[in-house]
PDB file of C-alpha atoms in Angstrom:
ATOM      1  CA  ALA A   1     113.150  80.767 198.155  1.00 88.00           C
ATOM      2  CA  PRO A   2     111.248  82.216 195.188  1.00 92.00           C
ATOM      3  CA  PRO A   3     111.535  80.288 191.909  1.00 88.00           C
ATOM      4  CA  ARG A   4     114.179  81.356 189.463  1.00 89.00           C
ATOM      5  CA  ASP A   5     113.900  81.743 185.676  1.00 90.00           C
ATOM      6  CA  ASP A   6     117.149  79.917 184.848  1.00 91.00           C
ATOM      7  CA  LYS A   7     116.303  78.394 181.506  1.00 94.00           C
ATOM      8  CA  VAL A   8     118.803  78.632 178.601  1.00 96.00           C
ATOM      9  CA  LEU A   9     117.326  79.975 175.357  1.00 97.00           C
ATOM     10  CA  ALA A  10     118.849  79.469 171.883  1.00 98.00           C
ATOM     11  CA  ALA A  11     118.069  82.992 170.744  1.00 97.00           C
ATOM     12  CA  TRP A  12     119.536  84.704 173.816  1.00 97.00           C
ATOM     13  CA  ASN A  13     122.653  82.583 173.563  1.00 98.00           C
ATOM     14  CA  GLY A  14     122.937  83.671 169.957  1.00 98.00           C
ATOM     15  CA  MET A  15     122.848  87.275 171.083  1.00 98.00           C
ATOM     16  CA  MET A  16     125.477  86.552 173.718  1.00 98.00           C
ATOM     17  CA  ILE A  17     127.748  84.768 171.278  1.00 98.00           C
ATOM     18  CA  SER A  18     127.463  87.759 168.928  1.00 98.00           C
ATOM     19  CA  ALA A  19     128.327  90.224 171.733  1.00 98.00           C
ATOM     20  CA  LEU A  20     131.237  88.202 173.038  1.00 98.00           C
ATOM     21  CA  ALA A  21     132.696  87.696 169.593  1.00 98.00           C
ATOM     22  CA  ARG A  22     132.467  91.406 168.817  1.00 97.00           C
ATOM     23  CA  GLY A  23     134.053  92.128 172.172  1.00 97.00           C
ATOM     24  CA  ALA A  24     136.878  89.804 171.368  1.00 97.00           C
ATOM     25  CA  GLN A  25     137.547  91.701 168.129  1.00 96.00           C
ATOM     26  CA  VAL A  26     137.395  95.153 169.593  1.00 94.00           C
ATOM     27  CA  PHE A  27     139.397  94.445 172.738  1.00 95.00           C
ATOM     28  CA  ASP A  28     141.594  91.725 171.373  1.00 93.00           C
ATOM     29  CA  ASP A  29     140.663  89.670 174.458  1.00 95.00           C
ATOM     30  CA  ALA A  30     140.931  85.922 174.185  1.00 95.00           C
ATOM     31  CA  ARG A  31     138.625  85.433 177.136  1.00 97.00           C
ATOM     32  CA  TYR A  32     135.651  86.841 175.201  1.00 98.00           C
ATOM     33  CA  ARG A  33     136.470  84.675 172.205  1.00 97.00           C
ATOM     34  CA  GLN A  34     136.735  81.572 174.340  1.00 97.00           C
ATOM     35  CA  ALA A  35     133.487  82.314 176.097  1.00 98.00           C
ATOM     36  CA  ALA A  36     131.723  82.735 172.737  1.00 98.00           C
ATOM     37  CA  GLN A  37     133.168  79.467 171.507  1.00 98.00           C
ATOM     38  CA  ALA A  38     132.041  77.689 174.720  1.00 98.00           C
ATOM     39  CA  ALA A  39     128.496  78.981 174.317  1.00 98.00           C
ATOM     40  CA  ALA A  40     128.363  77.877 170.727  1.00 98.00           C
ATOM     41  CA  TRP A  41     129.630  74.380 171.623  1.00 97.00           C
ATOM     42  CA  PHE A  42     126.981  74.172 174.372  1.00 97.00           C
ATOM     43  CA  VAL A  43     124.143  75.064 172.067  1.00 98.00           C
ATOM     44  CA  GLU A  44     125.433  72.657 169.407  1.00 97.00           C
ATOM     45  CA  SER A  45     125.712  69.758 171.872  1.00 96.00           C
ATOM     46  CA  ARG A  46     122.538  70.365 173.888  1.00 96.00           C
ATOM     47  CA  LEU A  47     120.020  72.116 171.621  1.00 97.00           C
ATOM     48  CA  TYR A  48     120.897  70.942 168.073  1.00 97.00           C
ATOM     49  CA  ASP A  49     120.118  67.705 166.251  1.00 93.00           C
ATOM     50  CA  ARG A  50     122.940  67.242 163.691  1.00 90.00           C
ATOM     51  CA  VAL A  51     120.994  64.552 161.800  1.00 89.00           C
ATOM     52  CA  SER A  52     117.854  66.579 161.051  1.00 88.00           C
ATOM     53  CA  GLY A  53     119.414  70.036 161.325  1.00 90.00           C
ATOM     54  CA  THR A  54     116.684  70.992 163.788  1.00 91.00           C
ATOM     55  CA  LEU A  55     117.230  73.445 166.647  1.00 97.00           C
ATOM     56  CA  LEU A  56     115.476  73.365 169.974  1.00 97.00           C
ATOM     57  CA  ARG A  57     114.534  76.535 171.925  1.00 96.00           C
ATOM     58  CA  ARG A  58     114.995  75.761 175.603  1.00 97.00           C
ATOM     59  CA  PHE A  59     117.399  73.887 177.865  1.00 96.00           C
ATOM     60  CA  ARG A  60     116.961  73.515 181.629  1.00 94.00           C
ATOM     61  CA  ASP A  61     118.080  71.043 184.257  1.00 91.00           C
ATOM     62  CA  GLY A  62     119.341  68.593 181.671  1.00 92.00           C
ATOM     63  CA  ASP A  63     116.235  68.715 179.499  1.00 94.00           C
ATOM     64  CA  ALA A  64     116.053  70.246 175.992  1.00 95.00           C
ATOM     65  CA  ALA A  65     112.621  70.891 174.516  1.00 94.00           C
ATOM     66  CA  ILE A  66     110.348  73.079 172.391  1.00 94.00           C
ATOM     67  CA  PRO A  67     111.017  73.432 168.643  1.00 94.00           C
ATOM     68  CA  ALA A  68     112.883  76.672 167.980  1.00 96.00           C
ATOM     69  CA  LEU A  69     111.262  79.783 166.621  1.00 96.00           C
ATOM     70  CA  THR A  70     112.499  82.048 163.842  1.00 97.00           C
ATOM     71  CA  GLU A  71     114.269  84.265 166.371  1.00 97.00           C
ATOM     72  CA  ASP A  72     116.267  81.389 167.725  1.00 98.00           C
ATOM     73  CA  TYR A  73     117.578  80.518 164.251  1.00 98.00           C
ATOM     74  CA  ALA A  74     118.166  84.131 163.267  1.00 98.00           C
ATOM     75  CA  TRP A  75     120.105  85.119 166.348  1.00 98.00           C
ATOM     76  CA  LEU A  76     122.106  81.942 166.459  1.00 98.00           C
ATOM     77  CA  ILE A  77     123.119  82.351 162.815  1.00 98.00           C
ATOM     78  CA  ALA A  78     124.115  85.971 163.536  1.00 98.00           C
ATOM     79  CA  GLY A  79     126.230  84.856 166.479  1.00 98.00           C
ATOM     80  CA  LEU A  80     127.957  82.187 164.477  1.00 98.00           C
ATOM     81  CA  LEU A  81     128.856  84.631 161.702  1.00 98.00           C
ATOM     82  CA  ASP A  82     130.270  87.021 164.248  1.00 98.00           C
ATOM     83  CA  LEU A  83     132.110  84.127 165.916  1.00 98.00           C
ATOM     84  CA  TYR A  84     133.724  83.139 162.626  1.00 98.00           C
ATOM     85  CA  THR A  85     134.919  86.676 162.179  1.00 97.00           C
ATOM     86  CA  ALA A  86     136.500  86.675 165.651  1.00 96.00           C
ATOM     87  CA  ALA A  87     137.748  83.089 165.531  1.00 95.00           C
ATOM     88  CA  PRO A  88     137.967  82.003 161.873  1.00 95.00           C
ATOM     89  CA  ASP A  89     136.986  78.315 162.043  1.00 96.00           C
ATOM     90  CA  VAL A  90     134.992  77.294 159.015  1.00 97.00           C
ATOM     91  CA  ARG A  91     132.889  74.911 161.202  1.00 96.00           C
ATOM     92  CA  TRP A  92     130.919  77.975 162.403  1.00 98.00           C
ATOM     93  CA  LEU A  93     130.139  79.060 158.831  1.00 97.00           C
ATOM     94  CA  THR A  94     129.179  75.519 157.845  1.00 97.00           C
ATOM     95  CA  TRP A  95     126.731  75.329 160.817  1.00 97.00           C
ATOM     96  CA  ALA A  96     125.323  78.814 160.023  1.00 98.00           C
ATOM     97  CA  VAL A  97     124.698  77.765 156.431  1.00 97.00           C
ATOM     98  CA  ARG A  98     122.833  74.657 157.566  1.00 97.00           C
ATOM     99  CA  LEU A  99     120.778  76.592 160.078  1.00 97.00           C
ATOM    100  CA  GLN A 100     119.810  79.147 157.441  1.00 98.00           C
ATOM    101  CA  GLU A 101     118.637  76.338 155.167  1.00 97.00           C
ATOM    102  CA  ARG A 102     116.592  74.925 157.960  1.00 96.00           C
ATOM    103  CA  GLN A 103     115.073  78.368 158.826  1.00 97.00           C
ATOM    104  CA  ASP A 104     114.095  78.784 155.220  1.00 97.00           C
ATOM    105  CA  ALA A 105     112.390  75.447 155.113  1.00 96.00           C
ATOM    106  CA  LEU A 106     110.419  76.044 158.321  1.00 96.00           C
ATOM    107  CA  PHE A 107     109.523  79.733 158.379  1.00 97.00           C
ATOM    108  CA  ARG A 108     110.014  81.500 155.038  1.00 97.00           C
ATOM    109  CA  ASP A 109     107.044  83.083 153.327  1.00 96.00           C
ATOM    110  CA  PRO A 110     107.770  82.440 149.637  1.00 95.00           C
ATOM    111  CA  ASP A 111     104.874  84.670 148.529  1.00 94.00           C
ATOM    112  CA  GLY A 112     104.864  87.624 150.864  1.00 95.00           C
ATOM    113  CA  GLY A 113     108.559  87.690 151.765  1.00 96.00           C
ATOM    114  CA  GLY A 114     110.225  87.487 155.133  1.00 96.00           C
ATOM    115  CA  TYR A 115     109.723  84.861 157.845  1.00 97.00           C
ATOM    116  CA  PHE A 116     106.807  83.822 160.002  1.00 96.00           C
ATOM    117  CA  SER A 117     107.652  83.575 163.716  1.00 94.00           C
ATOM    118  CA  THR A 118     106.348  80.003 163.976  1.00 92.00           C
ATOM    119  CA  ALA A 119     106.398  76.951 161.754  1.00 89.00           C
ATOM    120  CA  GLU A 120     103.406  75.930 159.732  1.00 87.00           C
ATOM    121  CA  ASP A 121     102.750  72.844 161.796  1.00 81.00           C
ATOM    122  CA  ALA A 122     103.284  74.473 165.145  1.00 79.00           C
ATOM    123  CA  PRO A 123     100.606  73.148 167.598  1.00 77.00           C
ATOM    124  CA  GLY A 124      98.043  75.572 168.955  1.00 77.00           C
ATOM    125  CA  VAL A 125      98.898  78.412 166.512  1.00 77.00           C
ATOM    126  CA  LEU A 126      95.813  79.915 164.893  1.00 72.00           C
ATOM    127  CA  VAL A 127      97.449  82.692 162.930  1.00 81.00           C
ATOM    128  CA  ARG A 128     101.131  82.983 161.861  1.00 87.00           C
ATOM    129  CA  PHE A 129     102.525  86.436 162.126  1.00 90.00           C
ATOM    130  CA  LYS A 130     105.734  88.109 161.188  1.00 92.00           C
ATOM    131  CA  ASP A 131     107.740  90.106 163.781  1.00 88.00           C
ATOM    132  CA  ASN A 132     108.670  93.466 162.316  1.00 88.00           C
ATOM    133  CA  TYR A 133     109.594  95.744 165.262  1.00 92.00           C
ATOM    134  CA  ASP A 134     113.103  96.348 166.458  1.00 94.00           C
ATOM    135  CA  GLY A 135     112.619  97.017 170.143  1.00 91.00           C
ATOM    136  CA  ALA A 136     115.008  96.096 172.957  1.00 91.00           C
ATOM    137  CA  GLU A 137     115.648  93.022 170.823  1.00 93.00           C
ATOM    138  CA  PRO A 138     115.827  93.501 167.034  1.00 95.00           C
ATOM    139  CA  SER A 139     113.142  91.448 165.226  1.00 96.00           C
ATOM    140  CA  ALA A 140     113.927  88.105 163.745  1.00 97.00           C
ATOM    141  CA  ASN A 141     113.172  89.489 160.229  1.00 97.00           C
ATOM    142  CA  SER A 142     115.622  92.374 160.623  1.00 97.00           C
ATOM    143  CA  VAL A 143     118.348  90.054 161.874  1.00 98.00           C
ATOM    144  CA  SER A 144     117.587  87.562 159.097  1.00 98.00           C
ATOM    145  CA  ALA A 145     117.910  90.238 156.446  1.00 98.00           C
ATOM    146  CA  MET A 146     121.500  90.847 157.446  1.00 98.00           C
ATOM    147  CA  ASN A 147     122.204  87.156 157.875  1.00 98.00           C
ATOM    148  CA  LEU A 148     121.043  86.499 154.310  1.00 98.00           C
ATOM    149  CA  LEU A 149     123.192  89.274 152.894  1.00 98.00           C
ATOM    150  CA  ARG A 150     126.271  88.140 154.762  1.00 98.00           C
ATOM    151  CA  LEU A 151     125.760  84.523 153.740  1.00 98.00           C
ATOM    152  CA  TRP A 152     125.229  85.574 150.156  1.00 97.00           C
ATOM    153  CA  GLN A 153     128.589  87.328 150.193  1.00 96.00           C
ATOM    154  CA  ILE A 154     130.269  84.313 151.843  1.00 96.00           C
ATOM    155  CA  THR A 155     128.717  81.519 149.782  1.00 95.00           C
ATOM    156  CA  GLY A 156     127.800  83.286 146.574  1.00 93.00           C
ATOM    157  CA  ARG A 157     124.242  81.910 146.709  1.00 95.00           C
ATOM    158  CA  GLU A 158     122.196  84.311 144.679  1.00 96.00           C
ATOM    159  CA  ALA A 159     118.998  82.812 146.191  1.00 97.00           C
ATOM    160  CA  TRP A 160     119.875  84.285 149.551  1.00 98.00           C
ATOM    161  CA  ARG A 161     120.390  87.760 147.984  1.00 97.00           C
ATOM    162  CA  THR A 162     117.017  87.422 146.311  1.00 97.00           C
ATOM    163  CA  GLN A 163     115.381  86.354 149.617  1.00 97.00           C
ATOM    164  CA  ALA A 164     116.933  89.419 151.325  1.00 98.00           C
ATOM    165  CA  ASP A 165     115.527  91.691 148.607  1.00 97.00           C
ATOM    166  CA  HIS A 166     112.099  90.100 148.986  1.00 97.00           C
ATOM    167  CA  LEU A 167     112.253  90.542 152.781  1.00 97.00           C
ATOM    168  CA  LEU A 168     113.219  94.230 152.478  1.00 97.00           C
ATOM    169  CA  ARG A 169     110.360  94.829 150.047  1.00 96.00           C
ATOM    170  CA  ALA A 170     107.948  93.102 152.434  1.00 96.00           C
ATOM    171  CA  PHE A 171     108.749  95.617 155.123  1.00 95.00           C
ATOM    172  CA  ALA A 172     109.299  98.633 152.816  1.00 95.00           C
ATOM    173  CA  THR A 173     106.332 100.467 154.421  1.00 93.00           C
ATOM    174  CA  GLU A 174     107.957 100.277 157.850  1.00 92.00           C
ATOM    175  CA  LEU A 175     111.313 101.428 156.414  1.00 92.00           C
ATOM    176  CA  THR A 176     109.805 104.443 154.556  1.00 92.00           C
ATOM    177  CA  ARG A 177     107.137 105.533 157.013  1.00 90.00           C
ATOM    178  CA  ALA A 178     108.489 104.616 160.404  1.00 87.00           C
ATOM    179  CA  GLY A 179     112.188 103.911 159.962  1.00 88.00           C
ATOM    180  CA  THR A 180     112.940 104.432 163.626  1.00 92.00           C
ATOM    181  CA  SER A 181     110.901 101.345 164.413  1.00 95.00           C
ATOM    182  CA  VAL A 182     113.175  99.049 162.355  1.00 96.00           C
ATOM    183  CA  PRO A 183     116.732 100.445 162.765  1.00 96.00           C
ATOM    184  CA  GLN A 184     118.312  96.959 162.432  1.00 96.00           C
ATOM    185  CA  LEU A 185     116.463  96.495 159.151  1.00 97.00           C
ATOM    186  CA  ALA A 186     117.881  99.832 157.982  1.00 96.00           C
ATOM    187  CA  VAL A 187     121.300  98.506 158.735  1.00 96.00           C
ATOM    188  CA  ALA A 188     120.655  95.575 156.419  1.00 97.00           C
ATOM    189  CA  LEU A 189     119.363  97.947 153.744  1.00 97.00           C
ATOM    190  CA  ASP A 190     122.529 100.023 154.023  1.00 96.00           C
ATOM    191  CA  PHE A 191     124.586  96.818 153.488  1.00 96.00           C
ATOM    192  CA  LYS A 192     122.492  95.916 150.504  1.00 95.00           C
ATOM    193  CA  LEU A 193     122.873  99.390 148.898  1.00 96.00           C
ATOM    194  CA  SER A 194     126.623  99.527 149.541  1.00 94.00           C
ATOM    195  CA  THR A 195     129.425  97.735 147.668  1.00 91.00           C
ATOM    196  CA  PRO A 196     130.411  95.103 150.169  1.00 90.00           C
ATOM    197  CA  ARG A 197     134.122  94.167 150.354  1.00 94.00           C
ATOM    198  CA  GLN A 198     135.580  90.756 150.881  1.00 96.00           C
ATOM    199  CA  ILE A 199     138.763  90.692 152.976  1.00 97.00           C
ATOM    200  CA  VAL A 200     140.641  87.411 152.642  1.00 97.00           C
ATOM    201  CA  VAL A 201     143.654  86.743 154.818  1.00 98.00           C
ATOM    202  CA  ALA A 202     145.870  83.883 153.647  1.00 98.00           C
ATOM    203  CA  GLY A 203     147.841  82.433 156.473  1.00 97.00           C
ATOM    204  CA  ASN A 204     148.250  79.970 159.310  1.00 95.00           C
ATOM    205  CA  PRO A 205     145.766  80.984 162.022  1.00 92.00           C
ATOM    206  CA  ALA A 206     148.253  80.075 164.719  1.00 92.00           C
ATOM    207  CA  SER A 207     151.083  82.213 163.340  1.00 96.00           C
ATOM    208  CA  PRO A 208     151.833  85.679 164.773  1.00 96.00           C
ATOM    209  CA  ASP A 209     151.852  87.271 161.356  1.00 97.00           C
ATOM    210  CA  THR A 210     148.372  85.986 160.561  1.00 97.00           C
ATOM    211  CA  ARG A 211     147.095  87.181 163.874  1.00 96.00           C
ATOM    212  CA  ALA A 212     148.679  90.656 163.259  1.00 96.00           C
ATOM    213  CA  MET A 213     146.936  90.766 159.829  1.00 97.00           C
ATOM    214  CA  LEU A 214     143.574  89.771 161.346  1.00 97.00           C
ATOM    215  CA  ARG A 215     144.018  92.366 164.057  1.00 96.00           C
ATOM    216  CA  LEU A 216     144.285  95.066 161.399  1.00 96.00           C
ATOM    217  CA  VAL A 217     140.782  94.140 160.310  1.00 97.00           C
ATOM    218  CA  HIS A 218     139.395  93.717 163.821  1.00 96.00           C
ATOM    219  CA  ALA A 219     140.664  97.100 164.893  1.00 94.00           C
ATOM    220  CA  ARG A 220     138.500  98.881 162.257  1.00 95.00           C
ATOM    221  CA  PHE A 221     134.757  99.450 161.971  1.00 94.00           C
ATOM    222  CA  LEU A 222     133.952  97.835 158.619  1.00 95.00           C
ATOM    223  CA  PRO A 223     130.202  97.198 158.634  1.00 94.00           C
ATOM    224  CA  THR A 224     130.025  96.276 154.966  1.00 94.00           C
ATOM    225  CA  ALA A 225     133.018  93.990 154.771  1.00 96.00           C
ATOM    226  CA  ILE A 226     133.222  90.189 155.054  1.00 96.00           C
ATOM    227  CA  LEU A 227     136.365  88.618 156.535  1.00 97.00           C
ATOM    228  CA  LEU A 228     137.517  85.142 155.428  1.00 97.00           C
ATOM    229  CA  LEU A 229     140.586  83.165 156.362  1.00 97.00           C
ATOM    230  CA  ALA A 230     142.377  81.118 153.680  1.00 97.00           C
ATOM    231  CA  ASP A 231     144.229  78.778 156.016  1.00 96.00           C
ATOM    232  CA  GLY A 232     145.787  76.560 153.296  1.00 94.00           C
ATOM    233  CA  GLY A 233     143.907  73.543 154.596  1.00 95.00           C
ATOM    234  CA  GLU A 234     140.460  72.206 155.128  1.00 94.00           C
ATOM    235  CA  GLY A 235     138.990  75.542 155.997  1.00 95.00           C
ATOM    236  CA  GLN A 236     140.129  77.027 152.697  1.00 97.00           C
ATOM    237  CA  GLN A 237     138.873  74.023 150.798  1.00 97.00           C
ATOM    238  CA  ALA A 238     135.421  74.498 152.317  1.00 96.00           C
ATOM    239  CA  LEU A 239     135.394  78.158 151.462  1.00 97.00           C
ATOM    240  CA  ALA A 240     136.497  77.403 147.872  1.00 96.00           C
ATOM    241  CA  ARG A 241     133.512  75.088 147.422  1.00 96.00           C
ATOM    242  CA  TRP A 242     131.301  78.189 147.987  1.00 95.00           C
ATOM    243  CA  GLN A 243     133.593  80.785 146.400  1.00 94.00           C
ATOM    244  CA  PRO A 244     136.077  79.141 143.965  1.00 94.00           C
ATOM    245  CA  SER A 245     138.149  82.413 143.770  1.00 94.00           C
ATOM    246  CA  VAL A 246     139.293  81.775 147.364  1.00 95.00           C
ATOM    247  CA  GLY A 247     140.883  78.492 146.353  1.00 95.00           C
ATOM    248  CA  PRO A 248     144.121  79.753 144.804  1.00 95.00           C
ATOM    249  CA  MET A 249     144.731  82.498 147.363  1.00 96.00           C
ATOM    250  CA  ARG A 250     148.137  81.913 148.993  1.00 96.00           C
ATOM    251  CA  ARG A 251     150.699  83.477 151.246  1.00 96.00           C
ATOM    252  CA  ILE A 252     153.399  85.497 149.492  1.00 95.00           C
ATOM    253  CA  GLY A 253     156.948  84.853 150.500  1.00 94.00           C
ATOM    254  CA  GLY A 254     155.774  82.601 153.319  1.00 94.00           C
ATOM    255  CA  LYS A 255     154.132  85.519 155.087  1.00 96.00           C
ATOM    256  CA  ALA A 256     150.438  86.151 155.890  1.00 97.00           C
ATOM    257  CA  THR A 257     148.902  87.955 152.972  1.00 97.00           C
ATOM    258  CA  MET A 258     145.792  90.085 152.589  1.00 97.00           C
ATOM    259  CA  TYR A 259     143.518  90.236 149.535  1.00 97.00           C
ATOM    260  CA  VAL A 260     140.979  93.150 149.514  1.00 96.00           C
ATOM    261  CA  CYS A 261     138.214  92.463 146.969  1.00 94.00           C
ATOM    262  CA  GLU A 262     134.829  93.697 145.689  1.00 91.00           C
ATOM    263  CA  ASN A 263     132.613  90.962 144.215  1.00 85.00           C
ATOM    264  CA  PHE A 264     135.727  88.784 144.666  1.00 85.00           C
ATOM    265  CA  ILE A 265     137.602  90.857 142.148  1.00 89.00           C
ATOM    266  CA  CYS A 266     140.736  91.607 144.212  1.00 91.00           C
ATOM    267  CA  ARG A 267     143.445  94.200 144.327  1.00 89.00           C
ATOM    268  CA  LEU A 268     146.981  92.846 144.162  1.00 91.00           C
ATOM    269  CA  PRO A 269     147.666  91.060 147.440  1.00 95.00           C
ATOM    270  CA  THR A 270     150.113  92.382 150.096  1.00 95.00           C
ATOM    271  CA  ASN A 271     151.897  91.048 153.132  1.00 95.00           C
ATOM    272  CA  ASP A 272     153.002  94.524 154.208  1.00 95.00           C
ATOM    273  CA  LEU A 273     150.972  95.590 157.262  1.00 96.00           C
ATOM    274  CA  ALA A 274     151.243  99.230 156.450  1.00 95.00           C
ATOM    275  CA  VAL A 275     150.024  98.717 152.939  1.00 94.00           C
ATOM    276  CA  ALA A 276     147.242  96.394 154.152  1.00 96.00           C
ATOM    277  CA  ALA A 277     146.106  99.063 156.642  1.00 95.00           C
ATOM    278  CA  ALA A 278     145.965 101.643 153.836  1.00 94.00           C
ATOM    279  CA  LEU A 279     143.882  99.313 151.707  1.00 94.00           C
ATOM    280  CA  LEU A 280     141.417  98.793 154.551  1.00 95.00           C
ATOM    281  CA  ASP A 281     141.172 102.544 155.115  1.00 93.00           C
ATOM    282  CA  GLY A 282     140.604 103.273 151.443  1.00 86.00           C
ATOM    283  CA  VAL A 283     143.837 105.153 151.017  1.00 85.00           C
ATOM    284  CA  PRO A 284     145.150 105.003 147.423  1.00 79.00           C
ATOM    285  CA  VAL A 285     148.063 102.547 147.199  1.00 77.00           C
ATOM    286  CA  ASP A 286     150.307 101.730 144.250  1.00 73.00           C
ATOM    287  CA  LEU A 287     150.733  97.959 144.399  1.00 67.00           C
ATOM    288  CA  ARG A 288     152.747  97.621 141.221  1.00 64.00           C
TER     289      ARG A 288
END
């Protein structure tokens, strides 16, 4: 029989996690969510060193090897951010934050902006280059630009907003002269130029009313919104360490409650599904 290419790559699994998580949101299908979680657990257990925070690129036949490239970090981070949106467990955000910190340490170009594809000490590399073309697979820099902006919104770290700005400036020529070659980077630019919203749902993730509130968000295309779950427990405490304004958000009347915010300045909360839907759709609502 001819040989098969059956290796497992971190980057491609990141893409798959992202696709499955988005499918779980759109179709409200638990199978996709569970598959995304299983893939994330596999990568974490087989390709990730929790002590050093280092990611490996390839797993095959019980063997994990090859230090990960920028694309492995970028796509896995994107997958974890999408997975948190579909299955709000703060462990995915915590891991994404740590991976981004490691990506910055290994690949960031502090002078020119953006990320090199390989680490500075990578063996056999004569010249480090930066991937800047969104082909069948969006480039690591385009994916990283959106990751940085999303993480800035989630954690409040201004350094990541600054890095995203620096990255966008680094590839400004591609954006202005050949925008069709970097469509994913244009998506990040659109996010940057918009007024992102933070949607915080306060509730027990296992309760039907919380799932109904989350479903309102998942059923809509909200490309410049960040969804967070204030679960009243360890997850909310972790979010509050990044964004203190999330700390006091609570259910009203014992029901799942939605807070719709800009720059974490929030409208009055509501636990009425019809009112919450109107807020998500931008319909004027009197919450007095």
